CSV table of C-alpha atoms in Angstrom, one decimal:
chain,number,residue,atom,x,y,z
A,1,MET,CA,0.0,-0.1,0.0
A,2,ASP,CA,1.2,3.5,-0.9
A,3,PHE,CA,0.8,6.0,2.0
A,4,SER,CA,2.6,8.8,0.2
A,5,ASN,CA,-0.8,10.8,-0.3
A,6,ASP,CA,-2.4,10.4,3.2
A,7,ALA,CA,-4.2,13.6,3.0
A,8,VAL,CA,-6.2,12.6,-0.1
A,9,GLY,CA,-6.9,9.1,1.5
A,10,LEU,CA,-8.3,10.8,4.6
A,11,ALA,CA,-10.4,13.2,2.9
A,12,ALA,CA,-12.1,10.4,0.9
A,13,TRP,CA,-13.5,9.3,4.2
A,14,LEU,CA,-15.1,12.6,5.0
A,15,PRO,CA,-18.7,13.2,4.2
A,16,PRO,CA,-19.3,15.6,1.3
A,17,GLY,CA,-19.0,19.3,2.3
A,18,LEU,CA,-16.9,18.5,5.4
A,19,SER,CA,-13.3,19.7,5.1
A,20,ALA,CA,-10.4,18.4,7.1
A,21,ASP,CA,-10.4,21.5,9.2
A,22,GLY,CA,-14.1,21.0,10.0
A,23,ALA,CA,-13.5,17.4,11.0
A,24,ALA,CA,-10.6,18.6,13.2
A,25,VAL,CA,-12.8,21.0,15.0
A,26,LEU,CA,-15.5,18.3,15.5
A,27,LEU,CA,-12.9,16.1,17.0
A,28,ALA,CA,-11.6,18.6,19.3
A,29,ALA,CA,-15.1,19.6,20.4
A,30,SER,CA,-15.8,16.1,21.1
A,31,LEU,CA,-12.8,15.5,23.0
A,32,LEU,CA,-13.3,18.6,25.1
A,33,GLY,CA,-16.9,18.0,25.7
A,34,GLY,CA,-16.1,14.6,26.9
A,35,LEU,CA,-13.4,15.9,29.1
A,36,VAL,CA,-16.0,18.3,30.6
A,37,ARG,CA,-18.7,15.6,30.9
A,38,GLY,CA,-16.1,13.3,32.8
A,39,PHE,CA,-15.3,15.9,35.4
A,40,THR,CA,-18.8,17.2,35.9
A,41,GLY,CA,-21.2,14.6,34.8
A,42,PHE,CA,-22.8,17.0,32.4
A,43,GLY,CA,-21.9,19.7,29.9
A,44,PHE,CA,-21.0,17.7,26.8
A,45,ALA,CA,-23.7,19.7,24.8
A,46,MET,CA,-22.7,23.1,26.2
A,47,VAL,CA,-19.2,22.6,24.7
A,48,PHE,CA,-20.0,20.6,21.6
A,49,MET,CA,-23.0,22.2,20.1
A,50,PRO,CA,-21.7,25.8,19.6
A,51,LEU,CA,-18.5,24.4,17.8
A,52,ALA,CA,-20.2,21.7,15.8
A,53,SER,CA,-23.1,24.2,14.7
A,54,VAL,CA,-20.2,26.5,13.2
A,55,VAL,CA,-19.0,23.6,11.1
A,56,LEU,CA,-22.2,21.6,10.4
A,57,GLY,CA,-25.1,23.9,11.1
A,58,ALA,CA,-27.5,23.5,13.9
A,59,VAL,CA,-29.8,20.8,12.6
A,60,LYS,CA,-27.0,18.5,11.6
A,61,ALA,CA,-25.1,19.2,14.9
A,62,LEU,CA,-28.1,18.3,16.9
A,63,GLY,CA,-28.4,15.0,15.1
A,64,LEU,CA,-24.7,14.3,15.4
A,65,ILE,CA,-25.0,14.9,19.3
A,66,TRP,CA,-27.9,12.3,19.4
A,67,PHE,CA,-25.8,9.9,17.6
A,68,ILE,CA,-22.7,10.4,19.8
A,69,ASP,CA,-24.7,10.4,23.2
A,70,LEU,CA,-26.8,7.3,22.3
A,71,PRO,CA,-24.3,4.7,23.6
A,72,PHE,CA,-24.1,6.5,26.9
A,73,ALA,CA,-27.7,7.3,27.2
A,74,LEU,CA,-29.0,4.0,26.6
A,75,PRO,CA,-27.7,2.1,29.6
A,76,ILE,CA,-28.8,5.1,31.8
A,77,ALA,CA,-32.4,4.9,30.5
A,78,ALA,CA,-32.4,1.1,31.0
A,79,ARG,CA,-31.5,1.5,34.5
A,80,GLY,CA,-34.1,4.1,35.1
A,81,GLN,CA,-36.8,2.0,33.4
A,82,ALA,CA,-35.9,-0.9,35.7
A,83,ARG,CA,-35.9,1.1,38.9
A,84,GLY,CA,-38.3,4.0,38.6
A,85,VAL,CA,-40.8,5.4,36.3
A,86,GLY,CA,-41.0,2.1,34.2
A,87,ARG,CA,-43.0,0.7,36.9
A,88,ASP,CA,-46.0,2.9,36.2
A,89,PRO,CA,-46.7,2.9,32.5
A,90,ALA,CA,-49.1,6.0,32.6
A,91,ALA,CA,-46.2,8.2,34.1
A,92,ALA,CA,-43.7,6.8,31.6
A,93,ARG,CA,-45.8,8.0,28.6
A,94,GLY,CA,-46.9,11.2,30.2
A,95,GLY,CA,-50.5,10.0,30.6
A,96,ASP,CA,-51.0,12.2,33.9
A,97,ALA,CA,-50.4,15.2,31.7
A,98,VAL,CA,-53.1,14.4,29.0
A,99,PRO,CA,-56.1,15.8,30.9
A,100,ALA,CA,-54.2,19.0,31.7
A,101,ARG,CA,-53.3,19.3,28.0
A,102,ARG,CA,-56.8,18.7,26.8
A,103,HIS,CA,-58.1,21.4,29.4
A,104,LEU,CA,-55.6,23.9,28.0
A,105,ALA,CA,-56.4,23.1,24.3
A,106,THR,CA,-60.2,23.1,24.6
A,107,ASP,CA,-61.1,25.4,27.5
A,108,LEU,CA,-58.5,28.3,26.9
A,109,ALA,CA,-58.6,28.4,23.1
């Protein structure tokens, strides 16, 4: 294999419209956001979203943060389902709020 032109080879792996500089900013934002989250337990989005929005735009950055956070959020949701709200299905799907929403939608309109 010839590695003499690595920059072109790496650019081939990037999505269309994303430059190598943009990918570097996304990588740095992910690492910095992960560092903040590791120390505090929250704050990844506060670091990642502004930087990623500059590179990708807000909508794509939001989709990317969901994709990045999914492997970490699913185990937390599974533990919460087993311990808490999952025992009451009406509360889990927001069933307690339905009469209040119906009242607001019909009586106040």
